CSV table of C-alpha atoms in Angstrom, one decimal:
chain,number,residue,atom,x,y,z
A,274,MET,CA,4.4,34.2,6.4
A,275,HIS,CA,2.2,31.2,7.7
A,276,THR,CA,1.1,28.4,5.4
A,277,SER,CA,-2.4,28.1,7.1
A,278,THR,CA,-5.2,30.3,7.8
A,279,PRO,CA,-7.5,30.5,10.8
A,280,GLY,CA,-9.4,27.2,11.1
A,281,THR,CA,-7.2,25.1,8.9
A,282,GLY,CA,-5.0,23.6,11.5
A,283,PRO,CA,-1.8,24.7,13.2
A,284,ALA,CA,0.3,27.1,11.2
A,285,VAL,CA,4.0,26.4,10.2
A,286,ASP,CA,6.1,29.5,9.9
A,287,THR,CA,8.0,29.3,6.7
A,288,ASP,CA,9.9,32.6,7.1
A,289,VAL,CA,11.7,32.0,10.3
A,290,VAL,CA,14.6,29.3,10.7
A,291,LEU,CA,13.2,27.2,13.8
A,292,ASP,CA,15.2,25.2,16.1
A,293,PRO,CA,15.4,21.7,14.7
A,294,HIS,CA,14.1,20.1,17.9
A,295,LEU,CA,11.1,22.6,18.0
A,296,VAL,CA,10.4,21.5,14.3
A,297,ARG,CA,10.5,17.9,15.3
A,298,ARG,CA,8.2,18.5,18.3
A,299,ARG,CA,5.7,20.3,16.1
A,300,ALA,CA,5.9,17.6,13.5
A,301,ARG,CA,5.3,14.7,15.6
A,302,LEU,CA,1.5,14.8,15.9
A,303,PRO,CA,0.7,15.7,12.3
A,304,LEU,CA,3.0,12.7,11.4
A,305,LEU,CA,1.2,10.5,13.6
A,306,ALA,CA,-2.0,11.4,12.1
A,307,LEU,CA,-0.7,10.6,8.8
A,308,ALA,CA,0.6,7.2,10.1
A,309,LEU,CA,-2.9,6.5,11.7
A,310,GLY,CA,-4.2,6.8,8.3
A,311,GLY,CA,-1.7,4.5,6.8
A,312,PHE,CA,-2.6,2.0,9.5
A,313,ALA,CA,-6.3,2.3,8.7
A,314,ILE,CA,-5.5,1.9,4.9
A,315,GLY,CA,-3.1,-1.2,5.5
A,316,THR,CA,-5.6,-2.9,7.7
A,317,THR,CA,-8.4,-2.8,5.1
A,318,GLU,CA,-6.1,-3.6,2.2
A,319,PHE,CA,-4.8,-6.7,3.6
A,320,ALA,CA,-7.8,-7.8,6.0
A,321,THR,CA,-9.8,-9.3,3.2
A,322,MET,CA,-7.2,-11.9,2.4
A,323,GLY,CA,-7.8,-13.5,6.0
A,324,LEU,CA,-11.6,-13.1,5.8
A,325,LEU,CA,-12.2,-14.7,2.2
A,326,PRO,CA,-13.5,-18.2,3.4
A,327,LEU,CA,-16.0,-16.3,5.7
A,328,ILE,CA,-17.0,-13.9,3.2
A,329,ALA,CA,-17.6,-16.7,0.7
A,330,GLU,CA,-19.6,-18.7,3.0
A,331,ASP,CA,-21.9,-15.9,4.3
A,332,LEU,CA,-22.5,-14.3,0.7
A,333,ASP,CA,-23.1,-17.9,-1.0
A,334,GLY,CA,-20.0,-17.8,-3.2
A,335,THR,CA,-16.9,-19.5,-3.8
A,336,ILE,CA,-13.5,-18.4,-2.6
A,337,PRO,CA,-12.2,-17.3,-6.1
A,338,GLU,CA,-15.5,-15.3,-6.4
A,339,ALA,CA,-15.0,-13.8,-3.1
A,340,GLY,CA,-11.4,-12.9,-4.3
A,341,HIS,CA,-13.1,-10.4,-6.7
A,342,ALA,CA,-13.5,-8.1,-3.8
A,343,ILE,CA,-9.6,-8.0,-3.5
A,344,THR,CA,-9.5,-7.2,-7.2
A,345,ALA,CA,-12.0,-4.5,-6.9
A,346,TYR,CA,-10.2,-2.7,-4.2
A,347,ALA,CA,-6.9,-2.8,-5.9
A,348,LEU,CA,-8.6,-1.6,-9.2
A,349,GLY,CA,-10.0,1.4,-7.1
A,350,VAL,CA,-6.5,2.2,-6.1
A,351,VAL,CA,-5.1,1.8,-9.8
A,352,VAL,CA,-7.9,4.3,-11.0
A,353,GLY,CA,-8.0,6.7,-8.1
A,354,ALA,CA,-4.4,7.3,-7.4
A,355,PRO,CA,-3.5,9.2,-10.7
A,356,LEU,CA,-7.1,10.5,-11.3
A,357,LEU,CA,-7.8,12.1,-8.0
A,358,THR,CA,-4.1,13.3,-7.5
A,359,THR,CA,-4.3,15.0,-10.9
A,360,MET,CA,-7.8,16.5,-10.7
A,361,ALA,CA,-7.1,18.0,-7.3
A,362,ALA,CA,-3.8,19.6,-8.4
A,363,ARG,CA,-4.9,23.0,-7.3
A,364,MET,CA,-6.5,22.0,-3.9
A,365,ASP,CA,-5.0,22.7,-0.5
A,366,ARG,CA,-3.2,19.3,0.6
A,367,ARG,CA,-4.9,19.4,4.0
A,368,ARG,CA,-8.3,19.7,2.5
A,369,LEU,CA,-7.7,17.0,0.1
A,370,LEU,CA,-6.4,14.6,2.7
A,371,LEU,CA,-9.5,15.1,4.7
A,372,ILE,CA,-11.7,14.5,1.6
A,373,LEU,CA,-9.8,11.3,0.7
A,374,MET,CA,-10.2,9.9,4.4
A,375,ALA,CA,-13.9,10.6,4.4
A,376,ALA,CA,-14.3,8.7,1.1
A,377,PHE,CA,-12.2,5.7,2.5
A,378,THR,CA,-14.3,5.7,5.7
A,379,VAL,CA,-17.6,5.6,3.7
A,380,GLY,CA,-16.2,2.7,1.4
A,381,ASN,CA,-15.5,0.6,4.3
A,382,VAL,CA,-18.8,1.3,6.1
A,383,LEU,CA,-20.4,0.4,2.8
A,384,SER,CA,-18.5,-2.9,2.7
A,385,ALA,CA,-19.7,-4.0,6.1
A,386,LEU,CA,-23.4,-3.3,4.9
A,387,ALA,CA,-23.0,-5.1,1.5
A,388,PRO,CA,-26.1,-7.7,0.9
A,389,SER,CA,-24.3,-9.5,-1.7
A,390,LEU,CA,-21.0,-10.2,-3.4
A,391,GLY,CA,-21.8,-7.9,-6.1
A,392,TRP,CA,-22.4,-5.1,-3.8
A,393,LEU,CA,-19.4,-5.9,-1.7
A,394,VAL,CA,-17.1,-5.6,-4.9
A,395,ALA,CA,-18.7,-2.4,-5.7
A,396,ALA,CA,-18.1,-1.0,-2.1
A,397,ARG,CA,-14.4,-2.4,-2.1
A,398,PHE,CA,-13.9,-0.4,-5.2
A,399,VAL,CA,-15.1,2.8,-3.6
A,400,ALA,CA,-12.8,2.2,-0.5
A,401,GLY,CA,-9.8,1.7,-2.7
A,402,LEU,CA,-10.2,4.9,-4.7
A,403,PRO,CA,-8.6,7.3,-2.2
A,404,HIS,CA,-5.6,4.8,-1.1
A,405,GLY,CA,-2.9,5.8,-3.6
A,406,ALA,CA,-3.7,9.5,-3.5
A,407,PHE,CA,-3.8,9.6,0.4
A,408,PHE,CA,-0.2,8.2,0.3
A,409,GLY,CA,1.0,10.4,-2.4
A,410,VAL,CA,-0.3,13.7,-1.0
A,411,GLY,CA,0.5,12.4,2.6
A,412,ALA,CA,4.2,12.1,1.6
A,413,VAL,CA,4.2,15.8,0.4
A,414,MET,CA,2.5,16.8,3.7
A,415,GLY,CA,4.9,14.9,5.8
A,416,ALA,CA,7.9,16.3,4.2
A,417,HIS,CA,6.5,19.8,4.7
A,418,VAL,CA,5.7,19.4,8.5
A,419,ALA,CA,9.1,17.6,9.1
A,420,GLY,CA,11.3,20.4,7.6
A,421,PRO,CA,14.2,20.4,5.3
A,422,GLY,CA,16.4,17.4,5.4
A,423,ARG,CA,14.0,15.0,7.1
A,424,ARG,CA,11.7,14.0,4.0
A,425,GLY,CA,12.8,10.4,4.2
A,426,GLN,CA,12.0,10.0,7.8
A,427,ALA,CA,8.7,11.8,7.5
A,428,VAL,CA,7.6,9.3,4.6
A,429,ALA,CA,8.9,6.4,6.6
A,430,THR,CA,6.8,7.5,9.6
A,431,MET,CA,3.7,7.4,7.6
A,432,MET,CA,4.5,4.2,5.9
A,433,ALA,CA,5.4,2.7,9.3
A,434,GLY,CA,1.5,2.9,9.8
A,435,LEU,CA,1.1,0.5,6.8
A,436,THR,CA,3.7,-2.1,8.0
A,437,ILE,CA,2.2,-2.0,11.6
A,438,ALA,CA,-1.2,-2.7,10.3
A,439,ASN,CA,0.2,-5.9,9.1
A,440,VAL,CA,1.6,-6.8,12.4
A,441,VAL,CA,-1.5,-5.8,14.6
A,442,GLY,CA,-4.4,-4.5,12.5
A,443,VAL,CA,-4.8,-7.3,10.1
A,444,PRO,CA,-4.6,-10.2,12.4
A,445,LEU,CA,-7.0,-8.4,14.8
A,446,SER,CA,-9.5,-7.8,12.0
A,447,THR,CA,-9.2,-11.4,11.1
A,448,VAL,CA,-9.9,-12.4,14.7
A,449,LEU,CA,-12.8,-10.1,14.9
A,450,GLY,CA,-14.2,-11.6,11.6
A,451,GLN,CA,-13.7,-15.1,13.0
A,452,VAL,CA,-15.5,-14.3,16.3
A,453,PHE,CA,-18.1,-11.7,15.3
A,454,GLY,CA,-18.5,-12.1,11.7
A,455,TRP,CA,-16.5,-10.5,8.7
A,456,ARG,CA,-18.8,-7.3,8.7
A,457,VAL,CA,-17.5,-6.5,12.1
A,458,ALA,CA,-14.0,-6.2,10.7
A,459,PHE,CA,-14.9,-3.8,8.1
A,460,VAL,CA,-17.0,-1.8,10.7
A,461,ALA,CA,-13.7,-1.5,12.8
A,462,VAL,CA,-11.8,-0.2,9.8
A,463,GLY,CA,-14.5,2.5,9.4
A,464,VAL,CA,-14.0,3.4,12.9
A,465,LEU,CA,-10.2,3.7,12.3
A,466,GLY,CA,-11.0,5.9,9.4
A,467,ALA,CA,-13.3,8.3,11.4
A,468,LEU,CA,-10.6,8.6,14.1
A,469,THR,CA,-8.0,9.4,11.3
A,470,LEU,CA,-10.2,12.0,9.9
A,471,LEU,CA,-10.6,13.7,13.5
A,472,ALA,CA,-6.6,13.6,13.9
A,473,LEU,CA,-6.0,15.0,10.5
A,474,LEU,CA,-8.6,17.8,11.1
A,475,ARG,CA,-7.0,18.6,14.4
A,476,PHE,CA,-3.2,18.4,13.7
A,477,LEU,CA,-2.6,19.1,10.0
A,478,PRO,CA,-1.5,22.5,8.9
A,479,GLY,CA,-3.0,24.0,5.8
A,480,LEU,CA,-0.5,23.4,2.8
A,481,PRO,CA,-1.4,25.5,-0.4
A,482,VAL,CA,-0.1,23.9,-3.6
A,483,ARG,CA,3.2,24.8,-5.0
A,484,ASP,CA,3.5,27.5,-7.6
A,485,GLY,CA,2.8,26.3,-11.0
A,486,ALA,CA,0.9,23.2,-10.0
A,487,THR,CA,-1.8,22.6,-12.5
A,488,VAL,CA,-3.6,19.7,-14.1
A,489,ARG,CA,-1.5,20.1,-17.2
A,490,ALA,CA,1.7,20.3,-15.3
A,491,GLU,CA,0.8,17.0,-13.4
A,492,LEU,CA,0.0,15.3,-16.8
A,493,GLY,CA,3.3,16.4,-18.1
A,494,ALA,CA,5.0,14.0,-15.9
A,495,LEU,CA,3.2,11.2,-17.6
A,496,ARG,CA,5.0,11.7,-20.9
A,497,ASN,CA,8.1,10.0,-19.5
A,498,GLY,CA,7.8,6.5,-21.1
A,499,ARG,CA,10.3,5.0,-18.6
A,500,LEU,CA,7.8,5.9,-15.8
A,501,TRP,CA,5.1,3.6,-17.5
A,502,VAL,CA,7.7,0.9,-18.1
A,503,ALA,CA,8.5,1.1,-14.3
A,504,CYS,CA,5.0,0.9,-13.4
A,505,ALA,CA,4.5,-2.1,-15.6
A,506,ALA,CA,7.4,-4.0,-14.1
A,507,GLY,CA,6.0,-3.2,-10.5
A,508,SER,CA,2.5,-4.3,-11.4
A,509,ILE,CA,3.6,-7.5,-13.1
A,510,GLY,CA,6.1,-8.3,-10.4
A,511,PHE,CA,4.0,-7.6,-7.6
A,512,GLY,CA,1.3,-9.6,-9.2
A,513,GLY,CA,3.4,-12.7,-8.1
A,514,MET,CA,3.1,-11.9,-4.4
A,515,PHE,CA,-0.7,-11.3,-4.5
A,516,ALA,CA,-1.4,-14.3,-6.4
A,517,VAL,CA,-0.3,-16.2,-3.3
A,518,TYR,CA,-1.1,-13.8,-0.5
A,519,SER,CA,-4.6,-13.2,-1.8
A,520,TYR,CA,-5.4,-16.9,-0.9
A,521,VAL,CA,-3.1,-17.2,2.0
A,522,SER,CA,-5.9,-18.2,4.4
A,523,PRO,CA,-7.0,-21.4,2.5
A,524,LEU,CA,-3.2,-22.1,1.6
A,525,LEU,CA,-2.6,-22.2,5.3
A,526,THR,CA,-5.6,-24.2,6.4
A,527,GLU,CA,-5.9,-26.6,3.5
A,528,VAL,CA,-2.3,-27.3,2.5
A,529,THR,CA,-0.3,-26.4,5.5
A,530,GLY,CA,-2.8,-27.9,7.8
A,531,ILE,CA,-2.8,-25.3,10.5
A,532,ALA,CA,-6.1,-24.5,12.4
A,533,GLU,CA,-8.1,-21.4,11.3
A,534,ALA,CA,-7.6,-19.8,14.6
A,535,THR,CA,-3.8,-19.8,13.9
A,536,VAL,CA,-4.1,-17.9,10.7
A,537,PRO,CA,-4.0,-14.6,12.4
A,538,VAL,CA,-0.7,-15.3,14.1
A,539,VAL,CA,0.9,-16.2,10.5
A,540,LEU,CA,-0.5,-12.9,9.2
A,541,ALA,CA,1.1,-11.1,12.1
A,542,LEU,CA,4.5,-12.8,11.4
A,543,PHE,CA,4.2,-11.6,7.7
A,544,GLY,CA,3.7,-8.2,9.1
A,545,VAL,CA,6.8,-8.5,11.1
A,546,GLY,CA,8.6,-9.6,8.0
A,547,MET,CA,7.2,-6.5,6.3
A,548,THR,CA,8.4,-4.2,8.8
A,549,ALA,CA,12.0,-5.7,8.7
A,550,GLY,CA,11.8,-5.3,4.9
A,551,THR,CA,10.9,-1.7,5.4
A,552,LEU,CA,14.0,-1.0,7.4
A,553,LEU,CA,16.3,-3.1,5.1
A,554,GLY,CA,14.9,-1.7,2.0
A,555,GLY,CA,15.3,1.9,3.1
A,556,ARG,CA,19.0,1.4,3.8
A,557,LEU,CA,19.6,-0.4,0.6
A,558,ALA,CA,17.8,2.0,-1.6
A,559,ASP,CA,19.8,4.9,0.0
A,560,ARG,CA,22.8,3.2,-1.4
A,561,SER,CA,21.5,2.3,-4.8
A,562,VAL,CA,17.8,2.5,-6.0
A,563,ALA,CA,18.5,0.4,-9.2
A,564,ARG,CA,20.3,-2.4,-7.4
A,565,THR,CA,17.7,-2.6,-4.5
A,566,VAL,CA,15.0,-3.0,-7.3
A,567,LEU,CA,16.7,-5.8,-8.9
A,568,LEU,CA,17.5,-7.5,-5.5
A,569,GLY,CA,14.0,-7.1,-4.4
A,570,PHE,CA,12.6,-9.0,-7.6
A,571,ALA,CA,15.2,-11.8,-7.3
A,572,ALA,CA,14.7,-12.4,-3.7
A,573,THR,CA,10.8,-12.3,-4.2
A,574,ILE,CA,11.2,-15.0,-6.9
A,575,VAL,CA,13.1,-17.1,-4.3
A,576,ALA,CA,10.5,-16.6,-1.6
A,577,LEU,CA,7.6,-17.7,-3.9
A,578,VAL,CA,9.5,-20.7,-5.0
A,579,LEU,CA,10.2,-21.8,-1.4
A,580,ILE,CA,6.4,-21.2,-0.6
A,581,ALA,CA,5.5,-23.6,-3.5
A,582,VAL,CA,8.1,-26.2,-2.4
A,583,LEU,CA,7.7,-26.1,1.4
A,584,ALA,CA,4.0,-25.0,1.9
A,585,GLN,CA,3.0,-28.5,3.2
A,586,TRP,CA,5.3,-28.3,6.3
A,587,VAL,CA,4.2,-25.9,9.0
A,588,VAL,CA,7.3,-24.4,10.0
A,589,PRO,CA,9.2,-24.1,6.8
A,590,GLY,CA,6.0,-23.1,5.1
A,591,VAL,CA,5.3,-20.2,7.5
A,592,LEU,CA,8.9,-19.1,7.4
A,593,ALA,CA,8.8,-18.9,3.6
A,594,ILE,CA,5.7,-16.7,3.9
A,595,VAL,CA,7.5,-14.4,6.4
A,596,LEU,CA,10.4,-14.2,3.9
A,597,LEU,CA,8.0,-13.1,1.2
A,598,GLY,CA,6.9,-10.1,3.5
A,599,VAL,CA,10.5,-8.9,3.8
A,600,THR,CA,11.4,-9.3,0.0
A,601,THR,CA,8.2,-7.7,-1.1
A,602,GLN,CA,8.9,-4.7,1.1
A,603,VAL,CA,12.2,-4.3,0.0
A,604,LEU,CA,10.9,-4.2,-3.6
A,605,GLY,CA,8.0,-1.9,-2.8
A,606,LEU,CA,10.2,0.8,-1.2
A,607,SER,CA,12.8,0.8,-3.9
A,608,LEU,CA,10.2,0.8,-6.7
A,609,GLN,CA,8.7,4.0,-5.0
A,610,ALA,CA,12.0,5.7,-5.0
A,611,TRP,CA,12.3,4.6,-8.6
A,612,LEU,CA,9.1,6.2,-9.7
A,613,MET,CA,9.6,9.3,-7.7
A,614,ASP,CA,13.0,9.7,-9.3
A,615,LEU,CA,11.3,9.5,-12.8
A,616,SER,CA,8.7,12.4,-12.0
A,617,PRO,CA,10.6,15.0,-10.2
A,618,SER,CA,8.2,17.8,-11.3
A,619,ALA,CA,5.2,15.9,-9.8
A,620,PRO,CA,6.3,14.3,-6.6
A,621,SER,CA,2.6,13.7,-5.3
A,622,LEU,CA,1.8,11.9,-8.5
A,623,GLY,CA,4.9,9.9,-8.7
A,624,ALA,CA,4.3,8.5,-5.1
A,625,ALA,CA,0.6,7.9,-5.9
A,626,LEU,CA,1.5,6.0,-9.1
A,627,CYS,CA,3.7,3.6,-7.1
A,628,HIS,CA,0.5,2.5,-5.1
A,629,SER,CA,-1.4,2.6,-8.3
A,630,ALA,CA,1.2,0.1,-10.0
A,631,LEU,CA,1.4,-2.1,-6.9
A,632,ASN,CA,-2.3,-2.5,-6.7
A,633,ALA,CA,-2.6,-3.3,-10.4
A,634,GLY,CA,-0.4,-6.2,-9.5
A,635,ASN,CA,-2.8,-6.8,-6.5
A,636,ALA,CA,-5.8,-7.0,-8.9
A,637,PHE,CA,-4.0,-8.9,-11.6
A,638,GLY,CA,-2.4,-11.5,-9.0
A,639,ALA,CA,-5.7,-12.0,-7.2
A,640,TRP,CA,-7.4,-12.7,-10.5
A,641,VAL,CA,-4.7,-15.1,-11.8
A,642,GLY,CA,-4.4,-16.7,-8.4
A,643,GLY,CA,-8.2,-17.2,-8.5
A,644,LEU,CA,-8.2,-18.7,-12.0
A,645,VAL,CA,-5.7,-21.4,-11.2
A,646,ILE,CA,-7.5,-22.3,-8.2
A,647,ALA,CA,-10.8,-22.4,-9.9
A,648,GLY,CA,-9.1,-24.7,-12.5
A,649,GLY,CA,-8.5,-27.3,-10.0
A,650,LEU,CA,-4.8,-26.8,-9.7
A,651,GLY,CA,-4.9,-26.4,-5.9
A,652,TYR,CA,-3.8,-23.6,-3.5
A,653,VAL,CA,0.0,-24.2,-4.2
A,654,ALA,CA,-0.2,-23.4,-7.9
A,655,PRO,CA,-0.5,-19.6,-7.5
A,656,ALA,CA,3.0,-19.7,-5.9
A,657,TRP,CA,4.6,-21.2,-9.1
A,658,VAL,CA,2.5,-18.9,-11.3
A,659,GLY,CA,3.5,-15.9,-9.0
A,660,ALA,CA,7.2,-16.7,-9.3
A,661,GLY,CA,6.9,-16.6,-13.1
A,662,LEU,CA,5.2,-13.2,-13.0
A,663,THR,CA,8.1,-11.9,-10.8
A,664,VAL,CA,10.5,-13.2,-13.3
A,665,VAL,CA,8.8,-11.1,-16.0
A,666,GLY,CA,8.9,-8.0,-13.6
A,667,LEU,CA,12.6,-8.5,-13.1
A,668,ALA,CA,13.4,-9.0,-16.7
A,669,ILE,CA,11.6,-5.6,-17.6
A,670,SER,CA,13.2,-3.8,-14.8
A,671,ALA,CA,16.8,-5.2,-15.7
A,672,ALA,CA,16.3,-4.1,-19.4
A,673,THR,CA,15.0,-0.6,-18.3
A,674,LEU,CA,17.6,0.1,-15.8
A,675,GLY,CA,20.4,-1.3,-17.9
A,676,GLY,CA,19.2,0.9,-20.8
A,677,ALA,CA,19.2,4.0,-18.7
A,678,ARG,CA,22.8,3.4,-17.6
A,679,ALA,CA,24.0,2.9,-21.2
A,680,GLY,CA,22.2,6.1,-22.2
A,681,ARG,CA,24.0,7.9,-19.4
A,682,ARG,CA,27.3,6.7,-20.5
A,683,THR,CA,27.0,7.6,-24.1
A,684,ALA,CA,25.7,11.1,-23.3
């Protein structure tokens, strides 16, 4: 039996036990197509941070006002991840991924055309809607094409696109914005989205939904109270990172004292830190998800305090920002594993909710960071506020994980 029909992409034979090397070769192009989507999404998610001063100047607003575009994108992810994943519970996974990437592309083109800050905020919300659902459904598709026993590697391949975006895509988009104007950066992301759409159309197989998948079944996974507590912990904790990173460009130029042209280099180094954190976090989470969650929170607190203390010196300040990239990726990967463990009957929804939770932190963190800056406390103040938020996330996680262990001992 084949899982696709004519015109829906390459078929994957599920009745025949195939040679593992053949399965890997067949999976390579579909996984690369998914990784390209991760690259496009990662680029647009973080590119706005490096373009904030340019956007504010061009659209006659302040930097905190321009930061609302970051908040809007994050809110789009928060709303879109569970909503779109649940509503499309019965849709073929390939078709859904195509629709999500088309919507993402349109949202970025609209961002490039925005005539005012209000229109830009609305366009960023639209661009954010498909983000979490794409990663959630893409994780299921990746596991399908990779075959039994290779789910982790498949998801890692797709997520590699996101981390590589922070090494290559975000710095390049920042350079494009500085040289040709911020709108060109969003046009470039739109082009990436269109290329991803073509790759998905060409290489992904059809993937009907699993038996019993319904909107009601997906919503049933949401009855788990610990799932929502974990989401809250991730949102609050990650808000600490985004309180700082949303305003990293003015932090570097106004406090650290580096030239605007050097900002893309620091963003690339942050991406290198994220890539290292991805590798480290994956290995640590394989040993213990709970311990890695707590370690990720604690290490992120340390990184944020170091930024607050060392931001005025170039080398120590930049190293602290790179460390933040490492620690937050360790935390993000372990949080996703935790949320998927808490929603075994709805894996797409669990994976999507992770991105929803983290982008709730994005929205909240960018808003709080903008508040303290607008209040005249300076560009270092968000790091102290961010450390406080991450302490709260750590406390919630420690209490929840400790309670779960105690419950298992008494069962």
